[in-house]
Coordinates of C-alpha atoms (C1' of nucleotides) in Angstrom, one line a residue:
Chain M
X1 CA -0.2 -0.2 0.3
X2 CA 2.5 2.4 1.1
X3 CA 4.4 2.9 -2.1
X4 CA 4.8 6.5 -2.6
X5 CA 7.0 9.1 -1.2
X6 CA 4.8 11.9 -1.3
X7 CA 2.3 10.2 0.1
X8 CA -0.9 8.9 1.5
X9 CA -1.0 5.5 3.0
X10 CA -4.7 6.3 3.7
X11 CA -6.7 3.3 2.2
X12 CA -8.1 4.8 -0.8
X13 CA -12.1 5.4 -1.2
X14 CA -13.2 4.4 -4.6
X15 CA -14.3 8.1 -4.9
X16 CA -10.7 8.9 -4.3
X17 CA -9.3 6.7 -6.6
X18 CA -11.6 7.9 -9.3
X19 CA -10.5 11.2 -8.5
X20 CA -7.1 9.8 -9.4
X21 CA -7.4 8.3 -12.3
X22 CA -9.1 11.0 -13.8
X23 CA -6.3 13.6 -12.8
X24 CA -3.5 11.0 -14.7
X25 CA -5.5 11.1 -17.5
X26 CA -5.8 14.6 -17.5
X27 CA -2.3 14.9 -16.9
X28 CA -1.2 12.6 -19.7
X29 CA -3.3 14.2 -22.4
X30 CA -2.2 17.9 -21.6
X31 CA 1.3 16.4 -21.6
X32 CA 0.7 15.0 -25.3
X33 CA -1.5 18.0 -26.4
X34 CA 0.8 20.6 -25.2
X35 CA 3.0 20.7 -28.2
X36 CA 0.2 21.0 -30.3
X37 CA -1.1 24.0 -28.6
X38 CA -4.2 22.4 -27.8
X39 CA -5.7 21.9 -24.2
X40 CA -7.9 19.4 -23.4
X41 CA -11.0 21.1 -23.4
X42 CA -9.9 22.5 -26.6
X43 CA -9.7 18.9 -27.9
X44 CA -12.8 17.6 -26.4
X45 CA -14.8 20.6 -28.4
X46 CA -13.0 19.6 -31.7
X47 CA -13.6 15.5 -31.0
X48 CA -17.6 16.0 -30.2
X49 CA -17.5 18.7 -33.6
X50 CA -16.1 15.7 -35.7
X51 CA -18.5 13.0 -34.3
X52 CA -21.4 15.1 -34.3
X53 CA -21.5 17.9 -36.7
X54 CA -23.9 21.1 -36.0
X55 CA -23.4 20.9 -32.2
X56 CA -24.5 23.9 -30.7
X57 CA -22.7 26.0 -28.0
X58 CA -24.6 24.8 -25.1
X59 CA -24.8 21.1 -26.3
X60 CA -20.6 21.3 -26.7
X61 CA -20.7 22.6 -22.9
X62 CA -22.5 19.7 -21.9
X63 CA -20.4 17.1 -23.8
X64 CA -17.3 18.7 -22.5
X65 CA -18.4 19.0 -18.5
X66 CA -17.7 22.9 -18.8
X67 CA -20.2 25.9 -18.5
X68 CA -21.7 27.2 -21.7
X69 CA -20.2 30.4 -20.7
X70 CA -16.8 28.6 -20.8
X71 CA -17.6 26.9 -23.9
X72 CA -18.4 30.3 -25.5
X73 CA -15.4 31.8 -24.4
X74 CA -13.4 28.8 -26.0
X75 CA -15.5 28.9 -29.5
X76 CA -14.7 32.7 -29.9
X77 CA -11.1 32.0 -29.7
X78 CA -11.6 28.6 -32.0
X79 CA -13.8 30.5 -34.9
X80 CA -11.1 33.8 -34.6
X81 CA -8.5 31.3 -35.4
X82 CA -10.6 29.6 -38.1
X83 CA -10.8 26.3 -36.8
X84 CA -14.5 26.2 -36.4
X85 CA -17.5 28.3 -38.3
X86 CA -20.6 29.6 -36.9
X87 CA -23.5 31.3 -38.7
X88 CA -23.9 34.7 -38.3
X89 CA -27.6 34.4 -37.4
X90 CA -29.4 31.2 -35.8
X91 CA -31.2 29.1 -38.4
X92 CA -33.6 28.3 -35.8
X93 CA -34.5 29.3 -32.1
X94 CA -31.0 30.6 -30.5
X95 CA -28.9 28.1 -30.9
X96 CA -25.8 28.4 -33.7
X97 CA -24.4 25.0 -35.1
X98 CA -21.0 24.9 -35.1
X99 CA -18.9 22.8 -37.9
X100 CA -15.2 22.0 -38.0
X101 CA -13.5 23.9 -40.8
X102 CA -10.9 22.0 -42.9
X103 CA -8.4 23.8 -40.6
X104 CA -9.7 22.4 -37.5
X105 CA -9.9 18.9 -39.4
X106 CA -6.5 18.8 -39.8
X107 CA -5.7 20.1 -36.4
X108 CA -7.8 17.4 -35.1
X109 CA -6.2 14.7 -36.8
X110 CA -3.0 15.1 -35.2
X111 CA -4.5 15.5 -31.7
X112 CA -6.2 12.7 -31.9
X113 CA -3.4 10.5 -32.9
X114 CA -1.8 11.6 -29.5
X115 CA -4.8 11.2 -27.5
X116 CA -5.5 7.5 -29.0
X117 CA -1.8 6.9 -27.8
X118 CA -2.7 8.3 -23.9
X119 CA -6.0 5.8 -24.1
X120 CA -3.8 3.0 -25.5
X121 CA -1.5 3.4 -22.9
X122 CA -3.9 3.6 -20.0
X123 CA -6.2 0.3 -21.1
X124 CA -2.4 -1.8 -21.7
X125 CA -2.4 -4.5 -19.4
X126 CA -6.5 -4.7 -19.2
X127 CA -8.2 -7.5 -21.0
X128 CA -10.8 -6.9 -23.3
X129 CA -13.1 -8.3 -21.0
X130 CA -11.8 -5.7 -18.1
X131 CA -12.6 -2.8 -20.4
X132 CA -16.0 -4.2 -21.0
X133 CA -16.4 -4.4 -17.3
X134 CA -14.7 -1.4 -16.6
X135 CA -17.3 0.1 -18.9
X136 CA -20.1 -1.1 -17.0
X137 CA -18.7 -0.2 -13.5
X138 CA -18.2 3.6 -14.7
X139 CA -21.4 3.8 -16.2
X140 CA -23.1 2.5 -13.4
X141 CA -21.2 4.8 -11.2
X142 CA -22.8 7.9 -13.3
X143 CA -26.1 6.7 -13.3
X144 CA -25.9 6.4 -9.7
X145 CA -24.7 9.6 -8.9
X146 CA -27.1 11.6 -11.3
X147 CA -30.3 9.4 -10.1
X148 CA -31.8 11.6 -7.3
X149 CA -29.4 14.9 -8.1
X150 CA -31.6 16.2 -10.9
X151 CA -34.6 15.5 -9.3
X152 CA -34.1 16.1 -5.9
Chain B
X1 CA -14.2 5.7 -32.2
X2 CA -16.6 2.3 -31.5
X3 CA -14.8 -0.6 -30.1
X4 CA -15.7 -4.0 -29.4
X5 CA -17.8 -3.3 -26.2
X6 CA -20.2 -6.2 -24.8
X7 CA -23.2 -5.0 -26.6
X8 CA -23.4 -1.6 -24.9
X9 CA -24.4 1.8 -26.8
X10 CA -20.7 2.3 -27.1
X11 CA -19.9 5.5 -28.4
X12 CA -17.7 6.7 -25.9
X13 CA -14.4 5.5 -24.9
X14 CA -13.1 4.5 -21.5
X15 CA -11.2 7.7 -21.4
X16 CA -14.4 9.7 -22.1
X17 CA -16.1 7.7 -19.3
X18 CA -13.8 8.2 -17.2
X19 CA -14.1 12.2 -17.4
X20 CA -17.6 11.9 -17.2
X21 CA -17.7 10.2 -14.2
X22 CA -15.3 12.1 -12.5
X23 CA -17.4 14.9 -13.4
X24 CA -20.6 13.2 -11.8
X25 CA -19.0 12.9 -8.7
X26 CA -17.4 16.5 -8.2
X27 CA -20.3 18.1 -9.1
X28 CA -22.7 15.8 -7.0
X29 CA -19.8 16.4 -4.0
X30 CA -19.9 20.1 -4.6
X31 CA -23.6 20.1 -4.2
X32 CA -23.5 18.6 -0.8
X33 CA -20.6 20.6 0.3
X34 CA -21.9 24.0 -0.9
X35 CA -24.2 24.3 2.1
X36 CA -21.5 23.8 4.3
X37 CA -19.4 26.8 2.7
X38 CA -16.6 24.2 1.7
X39 CA -15.0 23.0 -2.0
X40 CA -14.4 19.8 -2.6
X41 CA -10.2 21.0 -2.8
X42 CA -10.9 22.6 1.0
X43 CA -12.8 19.6 2.0
X44 CA -9.8 17.2 0.5
X45 CA -7.1 19.1 2.3
X46 CA -9.4 18.9 6.0
X47 CA -9.6 15.0 4.9
X48 CA -6.0 14.5 4.1
X49 CA -5.0 16.2 7.6
X50 CA -7.2 14.1 9.5
X51 CA -5.6 10.9 8.1
X52 CA -2.0 11.9 8.2
X53 CA -1.5 14.8 10.7
X54 CA 1.3 17.2 10.0
X55 CA 1.3 17.0 5.9
X56 CA 3.4 19.9 4.4
X57 CA 1.8 22.0 2.1
X58 CA 3.6 20.2 -0.9
X59 CA 2.1 16.8 0.3
X60 CA -1.2 18.2 0.6
X61 CA -1.2 19.6 -2.8
X62 CA -0.3 15.8 -4.3
X63 CA -3.0 14.5 -2.1
X64 CA -5.8 16.7 -3.5
X65 CA -4.0 17.1 -7.2
X66 CA -3.4 20.6 -7.3
X67 CA -0.3 22.4 -7.1
X68 CA 1.5 23.5 -4.1
X69 CA 0.8 27.1 -5.2
X70 CA -2.7 26.7 -5.2
X71 CA -2.4 24.7 -2.4
X72 CA -0.6 27.5 -0.5
X73 CA -3.5 29.8 -1.1
X74 CA -6.2 27.5 0.3
X75 CA -3.8 26.5 3.3
X76 CA -3.3 30.4 3.9
X77 CA -7.3 31.0 4.3
X78 CA -7.7 27.9 6.5
X79 CA -5.0 29.1 8.5
X80 CA -6.6 32.6 8.9
X81 CA -10.0 31.2 9.5
X82 CA -8.6 29.1 12.0
X83 CA -9.1 25.6 10.8
X84 CA -5.6 24.4 10.9
X85 CA -2.2 25.7 12.0
X86 CA 1.1 25.5 11.0
X87 CA 4.3 26.4 12.8
X88 CA 6.0 29.8 12.1
X89 CA 9.4 28.3 11.8
X90 CA 10.2 24.6 10.4
X91 CA 11.1 22.3 12.6
X92 CA 13.5 20.8 9.7
X93 CA 13.9 21.6 6.2
X94 CA 11.3 24.2 4.9
X95 CA 8.5 21.7 5.4
X96 CA 5.6 23.3 7.6
X97 CA 4.0 20.5 8.9
X98 CA 0.4 21.5 9.3
X99 CA -2.4 20.2 11.5
X100 CA -6.0 20.4 12.1
X101 CA -7.3 22.6 15.3
X102 CA -10.6 21.5 16.7
X103 CA -12.4 23.7 14.7
X104 CA -11.2 22.0 11.7
X105 CA -12.0 18.6 13.1
X106 CA -15.6 19.8 13.4
X107 CA -16.0 21.3 10.7
X108 CA -14.5 17.9 8.7
X109 CA -16.8 15.5 10.6
X110 CA -19.7 17.0 9.0
X111 CA -18.3 17.3 5.6
X112 CA -17.4 13.7 6.0
X113 CA -20.8 12.6 6.5
X114 CA -22.1 14.4 3.6
X115 CA -19.2 13.1 1.3
X116 CA -19.9 9.7 2.4
X117 CA -23.4 9.6 1.5
X118 CA -22.7 10.8 -1.9
X119 CA -20.1 7.7 -2.2
X120 CA -22.7 5.6 -0.7
X121 CA -25.1 6.7 -3.6
X122 CA -22.3 6.0 -6.2
X123 CA -21.7 2.7 -4.8
X124 CA -25.6 1.7 -4.7
X125 CA -26.0 -1.3 -6.8
X126 CA -22.6 -2.5 -7.1
X127 CA -21.9 -5.7 -5.2
X128 CA -18.9 -6.1 -3.4
X129 CA -17.3 -8.2 -5.5
X130 CA -17.9 -5.3 -8.5
X131 CA -16.2 -2.6 -6.0
X132 CA -13.1 -4.8 -5.7
X133 CA -12.8 -4.9 -9.3
X134 CA -13.7 -1.6 -9.6
X135 CA -10.8 -0.8 -7.2
X136 CA -8.2 -3.0 -9.3
X137 CA -9.3 -1.3 -12.9
X138 CA -8.5 2.2 -11.8
X139 CA -5.7 1.6 -9.6
X140 CA -4.4 -0.4 -12.9
X141 CA -5.4 2.4 -15.0
X142 CA -3.4 4.7 -12.8
X143 CA -0.3 2.5 -13.1
X144 CA -0.1 2.6 -16.9
X145 CA -0.9 6.0 -17.6
X146 CA 2.0 7.3 -15.0
X147 CA 4.3 4.0 -16.2
X148 CA 6.5 6.1 -18.8
X149 CA 5.6 9.8 -18.0
X150 CA 7.8 10.3 -14.3
X151 CA 10.3 8.4 -16.1
X152 CA 10.2 9.7 -19.8
Chain I
dT1 C1' 34.8 21.9 2.2
dG2 C1' 32.7 23.4 -1.8
dA3 C1' 29.7 22.6 -5.8
dC4 C1' 25.9 20.3 -6.9
dT5 C1' 20.8 18.3 -7.1
dC6 C1' 16.5 18.5 -5.3
dA7 C1' 12.5 19.6 -2.5
dT8 C1' 9.9 23.0 -0.4
dG9 C1' 7.7 27.4 0.3
dT10 C1' 6.7 31.8 -1.3
dC11 C1' 5.8 35.7 -4.7
dA12 C1' 3.6 37.8 -9.1
dG13 C1' 1.1 37.4 -13.3
dC14 C1' -2.1 35.1 -16.3
dA15 C1' -5.3 31.5 -18.1
dT16 C1' -9.6 29.1 -17.5
dT17 C1' -13.5 28.2 -15.4
dC18 C1' -17.3 29.8 -12.9
dT19 C1' -21.3 32.5 -10.9
dG20 C1' -24.4 35.9 -11.5
dA21 C1' -27.3 38.1 -14.8
dC22 C1' -30.0 39.8 -19.1
dA23 C1' -32.3 39.3 -23.3
dT24 C1' -34.2 36.4 -26.8
dA25 C1' -36.6 32.1 -29.0
dC26 C1' -39.1 27.9 -28.8
dC27 C1' -43.0 25.3 -26.9
dG28 C1' -46.8 23.9 -24.1
dT29 C1' -51.1 25.0 -22.0
dG30 C1' -55.0 28.1 -20.9
Chain O
dC1 C1' -53.7 35.0 -28.6
dA2 C1' -51.3 35.3 -24.1
dC3 C1' -48.7 33.3 -20.4
dG4 C1' -45.2 30.7 -18.0
dG5 C1' -41.4 27.3 -18.4
dT6 C1' -37.5 26.4 -20.8
dA7 C1' -33.5 26.5 -23.0
dT8 C1' -30.1 29.1 -25.7
dG9 C1' -26.2 32.9 -26.2
dT10 C1' -23.6 36.6 -24.5
dC11 C1' -21.5 40.0 -21.4
dA12 C1' -19.4 41.1 -16.6
dG13 C1' -17.4 40.3 -12.5
dA14 C1' -15.0 37.2 -9.3
dA15 C1' -13.1 32.5 -7.9
dT16 C1' -9.8 29.0 -8.5
dG17 C1' -6.0 27.2 -10.3
dC18 C1' -1.2 27.3 -13.3
dT19 C1' 2.7 28.7 -14.9
dG20 C1' 7.2 31.1 -14.2
dA21 C1' 10.5 32.5 -10.8
dC22 C1' 13.1 32.9 -6.9
dA23 C1' 15.3 32.3 -2.2
dT24 C1' 16.0 28.6 1.4
dG25 C1' 17.4 24.2 3.5
dA26 C1' 18.8 19.2 3.2
dG27 C1' 21.2 15.5 1.2
dT28 C1' 25.1 13.9 -2.1
dC29 C1' 29.6 13.5 -3.8
dA30 C1' 34.2 14.6 -4.9

DNA sequence: TGACTCATGTCAGCATTCTGACATACCGTG
DNA sequence: CACGGTATGTCAGAATGCTGACATGAGTCA
């Protein structure tokens, strides 16, 4: 148990372990994205747009787990730098469907390779069956946490 | 991105799911800590000190997954408000061992109850065996992610 | 002993994200 | 049609965390 020099002998709870795993993933992603001049949220936004073109600012925010205000700031930068485009006026309602530009797509391609290598490293040493179990376990945690949260 | 899942509607990668789970946990914790006027980092710091009294600022920072600069700001606030104490001079080296005050301990007790309820909710629906598997899986991910990161 | 390396605490500046607030646009019900 | 409820985009201010930098103390090694 007590291996880390800095550390904590405390018997870790699953909550702490989840936070630690997420932190390790974030650090690893930042490390490979930094040379590309891209942050994790930056990459998440582009990846979401590649998979589901036309997402609105609010939808992107929910997908990247930030507020729509934060995503709006990011989108303004991405639009200014030519990675995404948004129509000047909303075709319906107030939502502005966002799309990747060719430049955004090219930028994303490099980032995807880098991020995929991190995920491969994270899953190294796990069998396919373990990955499936991990999927089910994490999804179950999410569902339980959000169970009475919205309705409370 | 779709991989060989066990039949799940897997548009999500395990990395994304990990981020989603961590986000859900953070949101749930913030929700129950807000009435106590406490942030997640705030609580983490107190909890670490309860389990390992005398941790230094840098050690607390690593345990809470923030920089030592950020933890320093928090510690100054906690010290000013009487939740923790630090000696004016370092007994050895530069590290200042931090300890909870009785007030800090009382504040932590309420928070611990609240946070534990969140963790219980997160683990509801999981068997003991599944929790053990989750523990092993998350620890494995952390180890793999940090494998060549620190050494490279 | 002196030089080097490493860890720590701390200050300053910057970046990112959040909370609060407002106006607008759709949709349901009456 | 009018009304409330919900969702969206956006602006402004504040909180939080991070990077860069510096000085100090301890350990290592020649």
